[in-house]
Amino acid sequence: MDNLVIVVDMRVEAVRGDITTQRLDAIVNAANSGLMGGGGVDGAIHAAAGPALLAECREVRRTAYPGGLPVGYAVATGAGNLPARWVIHTVGPNWHRGERDEADLAACFASSLAEAARVGARSVAFPAVSAGVYGWAGATVARVAIAAVRGFEPSDAVDLVRFVLFSDRLYDEFAVALRA
Ligand code: AR6
């Protein structure tokens, strides 16, 4: 009998919505290297998760990253009161500070998936990291993010990646890039 090979592809999708309400295994936070919260999606995630998330972030800073989480890195914590089980914090490059290397942005998505695989999260929601306060163009973030996710190895470590976009415009930019 022939051997059977089953290829389970990672599903990649985009939705318009609020990432804090997503019932996936993990949601990704567009944090800053201090990991103590901030505005944008970071503020929304900390507000919805409650103080347990900040306490875990403090512990991460104290133990693993006393100098702060570098750009392009990712680290998982619990998710406090959120419906997700983990929050994966990543730090995008800041366009306004001259951090304009697409490899750094791609690294955010790849390292977040690696962190998901490490903890055992099989479904992951991403915001448009760096497309807000950090000033990257939405279409660039969409193109880089989707390429990074599709190129992630091992490709069978995560079943579902969902980009959760907070505006119609960003949703449209991700929808275009997904079809490309
Ligand atoms: N769900 C999904 N997306 C959201 C939500 C939400 N609830 N809220 C905002 N967004 P930003 P950055 C979108 O600025 O550019 C923070 O202060 C938002 O519309 O949150 O990586 C951190 O502490 C935008 O499209 O992240 C850092 O200091 C996207 O999330 C800094 O901002 C990312 O925008 C990081 O800047």
Coordinates of N, CA, C and O and ligand atoms in Angstrom, one line a residue:
M1 N 0.8 -1.2 0.0 CA 0.0 0.0 0.0 C 0.9 1.2 0.0 O 1.9 1.3 0.6
D2 N 0.4 2.3 -0.7 CA 1.2 3.5 -0.7 C 1.1 4.2 0.7 O 0.1 4.0 1.4
N3 N 2.2 4.9 1.0 CA 2.1 5.7 2.2 C 1.2 6.8 2.0 O 1.0 7.3 0.9
L4 N 0.6 7.2 3.1 CA -0.3 8.4 3.1 C 0.4 9.6 3.7 O 0.9 9.6 4.8
V5 N 0.4 10.7 2.9 CA 0.9 11.9 3.4 C -0.2 12.9 3.5 O -0.9 13.2 2.6
I6 N -0.4 13.5 4.7 CA -1.4 14.5 4.9 C -0.7 15.8 5.2 O 0.0 15.9 6.1
V7 N -1.0 16.8 4.4 CA -0.5 18.1 4.6 C -1.6 19.0 5.2 O -2.6 19.2 4.6
V8 N -1.3 19.4 6.4 CA -2.3 20.3 7.0 C -1.8 21.7 6.9 O -0.9 22.1 7.6
D9 N -2.5 22.5 6.1 CA -2.0 23.9 5.9 C -2.5 24.8 7.0 O -3.6 24.6 7.5
M10 N -1.7 25.8 7.3 CA -2.1 26.8 8.2 C -3.1 27.7 7.5 O -2.9 28.1 6.4
R11 N -4.2 27.9 8.2 CA -5.2 28.8 7.6 C -4.9 30.3 8.0 O -4.6 30.5 9.2
V12 N -4.9 31.2 7.0 CA -4.6 32.6 7.3 C -5.8 33.4 6.9 O -6.2 33.3 5.7
E13 N -6.3 34.2 7.8 CA -7.5 35.0 7.5 C -7.5 36.4 8.1 O -6.6 36.7 9.0
A14 N -8.3 37.3 7.6 CA -8.4 38.6 8.1 C -9.8 39.0 8.4 O -10.7 38.6 7.7
V15 N -10.0 39.6 9.6 CA -11.4 40.0 10.0 C -11.3 41.5 10.5 O -10.2 41.9 11.0
R16 N -12.4 42.2 10.4 CA -12.5 43.5 11.0 C -13.0 43.3 12.4 O -14.0 42.6 12.6
G17 N -12.3 43.8 13.4 CA -12.7 43.6 14.8 C -11.8 44.1 15.9 O -10.8 44.7 15.6
D18 N -12.1 43.7 17.1 CA -11.4 44.1 18.3 C -10.7 42.8 18.8 O -11.3 41.8 19.1
I19 N -9.4 42.9 18.9 CA -8.6 41.7 19.2 C -8.9 41.2 20.6 O -8.7 40.0 20.9
T20 N -9.3 42.1 21.5 CA -9.5 41.6 22.9 C -10.6 40.7 23.1 O -10.7 40.0 24.1
T21 N -11.5 40.6 22.1 CA -12.7 39.7 22.3 C -12.5 38.4 21.5 O -13.4 37.5 21.5
Q22 N -11.3 38.2 20.9 CA -11.1 37.0 20.1 C -10.9 35.7 21.0 O -10.1 35.7 21.9
R23 N -11.6 34.7 20.7 CA -11.5 33.4 21.4 C -10.6 32.5 20.7 O -11.0 31.4 20.3
L24 N -9.4 32.9 20.5 CA -8.4 32.0 20.0 C -7.4 31.6 21.1 O -7.5 32.2 22.2
D25 N -6.5 30.7 20.9 CA -5.6 30.3 21.9 C -4.7 31.5 22.4 O -4.5 31.6 23.6
A26 N -4.2 32.3 21.4 CA -3.3 33.4 21.8 C -3.7 34.6 21.0 O -4.1 34.5 19.9
I27 N -3.5 35.8 21.6 CA -3.6 37.0 20.9 C -2.2 37.7 21.1 O -1.6 37.6 22.1
V28 N -1.9 38.4 20.0 CA -0.6 39.1 20.0 C -0.8 40.5 20.4 O -1.7 41.2 19.9
N29 N 0.1 41.0 21.2 CA 0.1 42.4 21.6 C 1.2 43.2 20.9 O 2.3 42.8 20.9
A30 N 0.8 44.4 20.3 CA 1.8 45.3 19.8 C 2.3 46.2 20.9 O 1.8 47.2 21.1
A31 N 3.3 45.6 21.6 CA 3.8 46.3 22.8 C 4.9 47.2 22.5 O 5.3 47.5 21.4
N32 N 5.5 47.8 23.6 CA 6.8 48.5 23.5 C 7.8 47.7 24.4 O 7.4 46.8 25.1
S33 N 9.0 48.0 24.3 CA 10.1 47.2 24.9 C 10.0 47.2 26.4 O 10.4 46.2 27.1
G34 N 9.3 48.2 27.0 CA 9.2 48.2 28.4 C 8.2 47.2 29.0 O 8.2 46.8 30.1
L35 N 7.2 46.8 28.2 CA 6.2 45.8 28.5 C 5.3 46.2 29.6 O 4.6 45.4 30.3
M36 N 5.2 47.5 29.9 CA 4.4 48.0 31.0 C 3.0 48.6 30.5 O 2.4 49.4 31.2
G37 N 2.6 48.3 29.3 CA 1.4 48.8 28.8 C 1.6 50.1 28.0 O 2.8 50.5 27.9
G38 N 0.6 50.6 27.4 CA 0.7 51.8 26.6 C -0.6 52.2 26.0 O -1.7 51.9 26.6
G39 N -0.6 52.8 24.9 CA -1.9 53.2 24.2 C -2.2 52.1 23.2 O -1.8 51.0 23.3
G40 N -3.1 52.5 22.2 CA -3.5 51.6 21.1 C -3.9 50.2 21.6 O -4.6 50.1 22.6
V41 N -3.5 49.2 20.8 CA -4.0 47.9 21.1 C -3.4 47.4 22.5 O -4.0 46.6 23.2
D42 N -2.2 47.8 22.8 CA -1.5 47.5 24.1 C -2.4 47.9 25.2 O -2.7 47.2 26.2
G43 N -2.9 49.2 25.2 CA -3.7 49.7 26.2 C -5.0 48.9 26.3 O -5.5 48.6 27.4
A44 N -5.6 48.6 25.2 CA -6.9 47.9 25.1 C -6.7 46.5 25.7 O -7.6 46.0 26.5
I45 N -5.6 45.8 25.4 CA -5.4 44.5 25.9 C -5.2 44.5 27.4 O -5.8 43.7 28.2
H46 N -4.4 45.4 27.9 CA -4.1 45.5 29.4 C -5.4 45.8 30.1 O -5.7 45.3 31.2
A47 N -6.2 46.7 29.5 CA -7.5 47.1 30.2 C -8.4 45.9 30.3 O -9.1 45.7 31.3
A48 N -8.5 45.2 29.2 CA -9.4 44.0 29.2 C -8.9 42.8 30.0 O -9.7 42.1 30.6
A49 N -7.6 42.7 30.1 CA -7.0 41.5 30.8 C -7.0 41.8 32.3 O -7.1 40.8 33.0
G50 N -6.9 43.0 32.7 CA -6.8 43.3 34.1 C -5.4 43.2 34.7 O -4.4 42.9 33.9
P51 N -5.2 43.5 36.0 CA -3.9 43.7 36.6 C -3.0 42.4 36.5 O -1.8 42.5 36.6
A52 N -3.6 41.2 36.4 CA -2.8 40.0 36.3 C -1.8 40.1 35.2 O -0.7 39.5 35.3
L53 N -2.2 40.7 34.1 CA -1.3 40.7 32.9 C -0.1 41.6 33.2 O 1.0 41.2 32.9
L54 N -0.3 42.8 33.8 CA 0.8 43.7 34.1 C 1.7 43.0 35.1 O 3.0 43.1 35.0
A55 N 1.2 42.3 36.0 CA 2.0 41.6 37.0 C 2.9 40.5 36.3 O 4.1 40.4 36.6
E56 N 2.3 39.8 35.3 CA 3.2 38.9 34.6 C 4.2 39.6 33.7 O 5.4 39.1 33.6
C57 N 3.9 40.7 33.2 CA 4.8 41.5 32.4 C 6.0 41.9 33.2 O 7.2 41.9 32.8
R58 N 5.7 42.4 34.4 CA 6.7 42.8 35.4 C 7.7 41.7 35.7 O 8.9 41.8 35.8
E59 N 7.1 40.5 35.8 CA 7.9 39.3 36.1 C 8.8 38.9 34.9 O 10.0 38.6 35.1
V60 N 8.3 39.1 33.7 CA 9.1 38.8 32.5 C 10.3 39.8 32.5 O 11.4 39.4 32.2
R61 N 10.0 41.1 32.8 CA 11.0 42.1 32.8 C 12.1 41.8 33.8 O 13.3 41.9 33.5
R62 N 11.6 41.4 35.0 CA 12.6 41.1 36.1 C 13.5 39.9 35.8 O 14.7 39.9 36.0
T63 N 12.9 38.9 35.2 CA 13.6 37.6 35.0 C 14.3 37.5 33.6 O 15.5 37.3 33.5
A64 N 13.5 37.6 32.5 CA 14.0 37.3 31.2 C 14.6 38.5 30.5 O 15.6 38.3 29.7
Y65 N 13.9 39.6 30.6 CA 14.3 40.8 29.8 C 14.5 42.1 30.7 O 13.7 43.0 30.5
P66 N 15.5 42.1 31.6 CA 15.6 43.3 32.4 C 15.9 44.5 31.6 O 15.5 45.6 32.1
G67 N 16.5 44.4 30.5 CA 16.8 45.6 29.6 C 15.6 45.9 28.7 O 15.8 46.8 27.8
G68 N 14.5 45.2 28.8 CA 13.4 45.4 27.8 C 13.4 44.4 26.7 O 14.5 43.8 26.4
L69 N 12.3 44.2 26.1 CA 12.1 43.2 25.0 C 12.6 43.9 23.7 O 12.1 44.9 23.3
P70 N 13.6 43.3 23.0 CA 14.1 44.0 21.8 C 13.1 44.0 20.7 O 12.2 43.1 20.6
V71 N 13.3 44.9 19.8 CA 12.4 45.0 18.5 C 12.5 43.6 17.8 O 13.6 43.1 17.6
G72 N 11.4 43.1 17.4 CA 11.4 41.8 16.6 C 11.3 40.6 17.5 O 11.0 39.5 17.0
Y73 N 11.4 40.7 18.8 CA 11.3 39.6 19.7 C 9.8 39.4 20.2 O 9.0 40.3 20.0
A74 N 9.5 38.3 20.8 CA 8.2 38.0 21.3 C 8.3 37.2 22.6 O 9.2 36.3 22.7
V75 N 7.4 37.4 23.5 CA 7.3 36.6 24.7 C 5.9 36.4 25.1 O 5.1 37.3 25.0
A76 N 5.6 35.2 25.6 CA 4.2 34.9 26.0 C 4.0 35.0 27.5 O 4.9 34.7 28.2
T77 N 2.8 35.5 27.8 CA 2.4 35.4 29.2 C 1.0 34.8 29.2 O 0.4 34.6 28.2
G78 N 0.4 34.7 30.4 CA -1.0 34.4 30.5 C -1.8 35.5 30.0 O -1.3 36.6 29.7
A79 N -3.2 35.4 30.1 CA -4.0 36.4 29.5 C -5.0 37.0 30.4 O -5.9 37.7 30.0
G80 N -4.8 36.8 31.7 CA -5.7 37.5 32.7 C -7.2 37.2 32.4 O -7.5 36.0 32.2
N81 N -8.0 38.2 32.3 CA -9.4 38.0 32.1 C -9.9 37.9 30.7 O -11.0 37.8 30.4
L82 N -8.9 37.9 29.8 CA -9.2 37.7 28.3 C -9.7 36.3 28.0 O -9.3 35.4 28.7
P83 N -10.5 36.2 26.9 CA -10.9 34.8 26.5 C -9.8 34.0 26.0 O -9.9 32.8 26.0
A84 N -8.7 34.6 25.5 CA -7.6 33.8 25.0 C -6.8 33.2 26.2 O -7.0 33.6 27.4
R85 N -6.0 32.3 25.9 CA -5.2 31.6 27.0 C -3.8 32.3 27.2 O -3.3 32.3 28.3
W86 N -3.3 32.8 26.1 CA -2.0 33.5 26.2 C -2.1 34.9 25.5 O -2.8 35.0 24.5
V87 N -1.3 35.8 26.0 CA -0.9 37.0 25.2 C 0.5 36.9 24.9 O 1.4 36.6 25.7
I88 N 0.8 37.1 23.6 CA 2.2 37.1 23.1 C 2.6 38.5 22.8 O 2.0 39.1 21.9
H89 N 3.5 39.0 23.5 CA 3.9 40.4 23.4 C 5.1 40.5 22.4 O 6.1 39.8 22.6
T90 N 4.9 41.4 21.4 CA 6.0 41.6 20.5 C 6.2 43.1 20.4 O 5.3 43.9 20.7
V91 N 7.4 43.5 20.0 CA 7.8 44.9 19.8 C 8.1 45.2 18.3 O 9.1 44.7 17.8
G92 N 7.2 46.0 17.7 CA 7.5 46.3 16.3 C 8.5 47.4 16.2 O 8.8 48.2 17.1
P93 N 9.0 47.6 15.0 CA 9.9 48.7 14.7 C 9.1 50.0 14.6 O 8.0 50.0 14.2
N94 N 9.7 51.1 15.1 CA 9.1 52.4 15.1 C 9.6 53.2 13.9 O 10.7 53.7 13.9
W95 N 8.8 53.4 12.9 CA 9.1 54.1 11.7 C 9.6 55.5 12.1 O 10.6 56.0 11.5
H96 N 8.9 56.2 13.0 CA 9.3 57.5 13.4 C 10.7 57.6 14.0 O 11.3 58.7 14.0
R97 N 11.1 56.5 14.6 CA 12.5 56.5 15.1 C 13.5 56.1 14.1 O 14.7 55.8 14.5
G98 N 13.1 55.9 12.9 CA 14.1 55.4 11.9 C 14.2 53.9 11.8 O 15.1 53.4 11.1
E99 N 13.3 53.2 12.4 CA 13.4 51.7 12.4 C 12.5 51.3 11.2 O 11.3 51.1 11.3
R100 N 13.2 51.2 10.0 CA 12.5 51.0 8.8 C 12.9 49.7 8.0 O 12.6 49.6 6.8
D101 N 13.5 48.8 8.7 CA 13.9 47.5 8.1 C 12.7 46.5 8.1 O 12.3 46.1 9.2
E102 N 12.3 46.1 7.0 CA 11.1 45.2 6.9 C 11.5 43.8 7.6 O 10.6 43.2 8.1
A103 N 12.7 43.5 7.7 CA 13.1 42.2 8.4 C 12.8 42.3 9.9 O 12.4 41.3 10.5
D104 N 12.9 43.5 10.4 CA 12.5 43.6 11.9 C 11.0 43.4 12.1 O 10.6 42.8 13.1
L105 N 10.2 43.9 11.1 CA 8.8 43.8 11.2 C 8.4 42.3 11.0 O 7.6 41.7 11.7
A106 N 9.0 41.7 10.0 CA 8.7 40.3 9.7 C 9.1 39.4 10.9 O 8.4 38.5 11.3
A107 N 10.2 39.8 11.6 CA 10.6 39.0 12.8 C 9.6 39.0 13.9 O 9.4 38.1 14.6
C108 N 8.8 40.1 14.0 CA 7.7 40.2 15.0 C 6.7 39.0 14.8 O 6.3 38.4 15.8
F109 N 6.3 38.8 13.5 CA 5.3 37.8 13.2 C 5.9 36.4 13.4 O 5.3 35.5 13.9
A110 N 7.1 36.2 12.9 CA 7.8 34.9 13.0 C 8.1 34.6 14.4 O 7.8 33.4 14.9
S111 N 8.6 35.5 15.2 CA 8.9 35.2 16.6 C 7.7 35.0 17.4 O 7.7 34.2 18.4
S112 N 6.6 35.7 17.1 CA 5.3 35.4 17.8 C 4.8 34.0 17.5 O 4.3 33.4 18.4
L113 N 4.9 33.6 16.3 CA 4.5 32.2 16.0 C 5.4 31.2 16.6 O 4.9 30.1 17.1
A114 N 6.6 31.5 16.7 CA 7.6 30.5 17.4 C 7.2 30.4 18.8 O 7.2 29.4 19.4
E115 N 6.9 31.6 19.4 CA 6.5 31.6 20.8 C 5.1 30.8 21.0 O 4.9 30.1 22.0
A116 N 4.2 31.0 20.1 CA 2.9 30.3 20.1 C 3.2 28.8 20.1 O 2.7 28.0 20.9
A117 N 4.1 28.4 19.2 CA 4.4 26.9 19.1 C 5.1 26.4 20.3 O 4.8 25.3 20.8
R118 N 5.9 27.3 21.0 CA 6.6 26.9 22.2 C 5.6 26.6 23.3 O 5.7 25.6 24.0
V119 N 4.6 27.4 23.4 CA 3.6 27.2 24.6 C 2.5 26.3 24.2 O 1.8 25.8 25.1
G120 N 2.3 26.0 22.9 CA 1.3 25.1 22.5 C 0.0 25.7 22.0 O -1.0 25.1 21.9
A121 N 0.1 27.0 21.7 CA -1.1 27.7 21.1 C -1.2 27.4 19.6 O -0.3 27.6 18.9
R122 N -2.4 26.9 19.2 CA -2.6 26.5 17.8 C -3.4 27.5 17.0 O -3.4 27.3 15.8
S123 N -4.0 28.5 17.6 CA -4.7 29.5 16.9 C -4.2 30.9 17.5 O -4.2 31.0 18.7
V124 N -3.9 31.8 16.6 CA -3.2 33.0 17.0 C -3.8 34.2 16.3 O -4.0 34.2 15.1
A125 N -4.2 35.2 17.0 CA -4.8 36.5 16.5 C -3.7 37.5 16.5 O -3.0 37.7 17.6
F126 N -3.5 38.2 15.4 CA -2.5 39.3 15.3 C -3.2 40.6 15.1 O -4.1 40.7 14.2
P127 N -2.7 41.7 15.7 CA -3.1 43.1 15.2 C -2.1 43.5 14.1 O -1.2 42.7 13.8
A128 N -2.4 44.7 13.6 CA -1.4 45.2 12.6 C -0.3 45.9 13.3 O -0.2 47.1 13.5
V129 N 0.7 45.0 13.8 CA 1.8 45.5 14.6 C 2.5 46.7 13.8 O 2.8 46.5 12.6
S130 N 2.8 47.7 14.5 CA 3.6 48.9 14.0 C 2.7 49.8 13.0 O 3.3 50.8 12.6
A131 N 1.5 49.5 12.8 CA 0.7 50.3 11.9 C -0.1 51.4 12.5 O -0.8 52.2 11.9
G132 N 0.2 51.6 13.9 CA -0.5 52.7 14.6 C 0.5 53.7 15.0 O 1.1 54.4 14.2
V133 N 0.7 53.8 16.3 CA 1.6 54.8 16.9 C 3.0 54.7 16.2 O 3.7 55.7 16.0
Y134 N 3.4 53.5 15.9 CA 4.8 53.3 15.3 C 4.9 53.7 13.8 O 6.0 53.6 13.3
G135 N 3.8 54.0 13.2 CA 3.8 54.8 11.9 C 4.1 54.1 10.6 O 4.3 54.7 9.6
W136 N 4.1 52.7 10.6 CA 4.3 52.0 9.3 C 3.0 52.1 8.5 O 1.9 52.1 9.1
A137 N 3.2 52.1 7.2 CA 2.0 52.1 6.3 C 1.3 50.8 6.4 O 1.9 49.7 6.5
G138 N -0.1 50.8 6.5 CA -0.8 49.6 6.6 C -0.6 48.6 5.6 O -0.5 47.4 5.8
A139 N -0.5 49.0 4.3 CA -0.3 48.1 3.2 C 1.1 47.4 3.3 O 1.2 46.2 3.0
T140 N 2.1 48.1 3.8 CA 3.4 47.4 4.0 C 3.3 46.4 5.2 O 3.8 45.3 5.0
V141 N 2.7 46.8 6.2 CA 2.5 45.8 7.3 C 1.8 44.6 6.9 O 2.2 43.4 7.2
A142 N 0.7 44.8 6.1 CA -0.1 43.6 5.6 C 0.8 42.7 4.7 O 0.8 41.5 4.9
R143 N 1.6 43.3 3.8 CA 2.4 42.5 2.9 C 3.5 41.7 3.7 O 3.7 40.5 3.5
V144 N 4.2 42.4 4.6 CA 5.2 41.8 5.4 C 4.7 40.7 6.3 O 5.3 39.6 6.4
A145 N 3.6 41.0 7.0 CA 3.0 40.1 8.0 C 2.6 38.8 7.3 O 2.8 37.7 7.8
I146 N 1.9 38.9 6.2 CA 1.3 37.8 5.5 C 2.5 36.9 5.0 O 2.4 35.7 5.1
A147 N 3.5 37.5 4.4 CA 4.6 36.7 3.9 C 5.4 36.0 5.1 O 5.7 34.9 4.9
A148 N 5.5 36.7 6.2 CA 6.2 36.1 7.3 C 5.4 34.9 7.9 O 6.0 33.9 8.2
V149 N 4.1 35.1 8.0 CA 3.3 34.0 8.5 C 3.2 32.8 7.5 O 3.4 31.6 7.9
R150 N 3.1 33.1 6.2 CA 3.1 32.0 5.3 C 4.4 31.3 5.2 O 4.5 30.1 4.8
G151 N 5.5 32.0 5.5 CA 6.8 31.4 5.4 C 7.3 30.7 6.7 O 8.4 30.2 6.8
F152 N 6.4 30.8 7.7 CA 6.8 30.3 9.1 C 7.0 28.7 9.0 O 6.2 28.0 8.5
E153 N 8.1 28.3 9.6 CA 8.4 26.9 9.8 C 8.6 26.6 11.2 O 9.3 27.3 11.9
P154 N 8.1 25.4 11.7 CA 7.3 24.4 11.0 C 5.9 24.9 10.8 O 5.2 25.3 11.7
S155 N 5.4 24.7 9.5 CA 4.2 25.2 9.1 C 3.0 24.5 9.7 O 1.9 25.0 9.7
D156 N 3.2 23.3 10.3 CA 2.1 22.6 11.0 C 2.0 22.9 12.5 O 1.3 22.2 13.2
A157 N 2.8 23.8 13.0 CA 2.8 24.1 14.4 C 1.6 24.9 14.8 O 1.1 24.8 16.0
V158 N 1.0 25.7 13.9 CA -0.2 26.5 14.2 C -1.2 26.3 13.1 O -0.9 26.2 11.9
D159 N -2.5 26.1 13.5 CA -3.5 25.8 12.5 C -4.1 27.0 11.9 O -4.6 27.0 10.8
L160 N -4.3 28.1 12.8 CA -5.0 29.3 12.3 C -4.3 30.5 12.7 O -4.0 30.7 13.9
V161 N -4.1 31.4 11.8 CA -3.7 32.8 12.1 C -4.7 33.7 11.6 O -5.2 33.7 10.4
R162 N -5.2 34.6 12.5 CA -6.3 35.5 12.1 C -5.8 37.0 12.4 O -5.4 37.3 13.5
F163 N -5.7 37.8 11.3 CA -5.4 39.2 11.5 C -6.7 39.9 11.9 O -7.7 39.8 11.1
V164 N -6.6 40.6 13.0 CA -7.8 41.3 13.5 C -7.6 42.8 13.3 O -6.7 43.4 14.0
L165 N -8.3 43.4 12.4 CA -8.0 44.8 12.0 C -9.1 45.7 12.5 O -10.3 45.4 12.5
F166 N -8.6 46.8 13.0 CA -9.4 47.7 13.8 C -10.1 48.8 12.9 O -10.9 49.6 13.4
S167 N -9.8 48.9 11.6 CA -10.4 49.9 10.8 C -10.7 49.2 9.4 O -10.1 48.2 9.0
D168 N -11.7 49.8 8.7 CA -12.1 49.3 7.4 C -10.9 49.3 6.5 O -10.7 48.5 5.6
R169 N -10.1 50.5 6.6 CA -9.0 50.6 5.7 C -8.0 49.6 5.8 O -7.5 49.0 4.9
L170 N -7.6 49.3 7.1 CA -6.6 48.2 7.3 C -7.1 46.9 6.9 O -6.4 46.0 6.4
Y171 N -8.4 46.6 7.2 CA -9.0 45.4 6.8 C -8.9 45.2 5.2 O -8.5 44.2 4.7
D172 N -9.2 46.3 4.5 CA -9.1 46.2 3.0 C -7.6 46.0 2.6 O -7.4 45.2 1.7
E173 N -6.7 46.6 3.3 CA -5.3 46.4 2.9 C -4.8 45.0 3.2 O -4.1 44.4 2.4
F174 N -5.3 44.4 4.3 CA -5.0 43.0 4.5 C -5.7 42.0 3.5 O -5.1 41.0 3.1
A175 N -6.9 42.4 3.2 CA -7.7 41.5 2.3 C -7.0 41.5 0.9 O -6.9 40.5 0.3
V176 N -6.5 42.7 0.5 CA -5.8 42.8 -0.8 C -4.5 41.9 -0.8 O -4.2 41.1 -1.7
A177 N -3.8 42.1 0.3 CA -2.5 41.3 0.4 C -2.7 39.8 0.6 O -1.9 39.0 0.1
L178 N -3.8 39.4 1.2 CA -4.1 38.0 1.3 C -4.4 37.4 -0.1 O -4.1 36.2 -0.3
R179 N -5.0 38.2 -0.9 CA -5.3 37.6 -2.3 C -4.1 37.6 -3.2 O -4.2 37.0 -4.3
A180 N -3.1 38.4 -2.9 CA -1.9 38.6 -3.8 C -1.2 37.3 -3.9 O -1.2 36.4 -3.0
Ligands
AR6_1 N1 -8.0 45.4 18.3 C1 -7.3 45.3 17.2 N2 -6.5 46.3 16.7 C2 -6.4 47.4 17.5 C3 -7.1 47.6 18.7 C4 -7.9 46.5 19.1 N3 -8.6 46.6 20.3 N4 -6.8 48.8 19.2 C5 -5.9 49.4 18.3 N5 -5.7 48.6 17.2 P1 -0.7 50.5 17.9 P2 2.1 50.1 17.2 C6 -4.9 48.7 16.0 O1 -0.6 52.0 18.0 O2 1.9 50.9 16.0 C7 1.4 51.5 22.1 O3 1.3 52.6 22.9 C8 -4.5 50.1 15.6 O4 -5.6 50.7 14.9 O5 -1.6 49.9 19.0 O6 2.8 48.8 17.1 C9 2.5 50.5 22.6 O7 2.6 50.5 24.0 C10 -3.4 49.9 14.7 O8 -3.8 49.5 13.4 O9 0.7 49.7 17.9 C11 3.7 51.0 21.9 O10 4.3 52.1 22.6 C12 -2.7 48.6 15.3 O11 -3.6 48.1 16.3 C13 3.2 51.5 20.6 O12 1.8 51.9 20.8 C14 -1.4 48.9 15.9 O13 -1.4 50.2 16.5 C15 3.2 50.5 19.5 O14 2.8 51.0 18.3

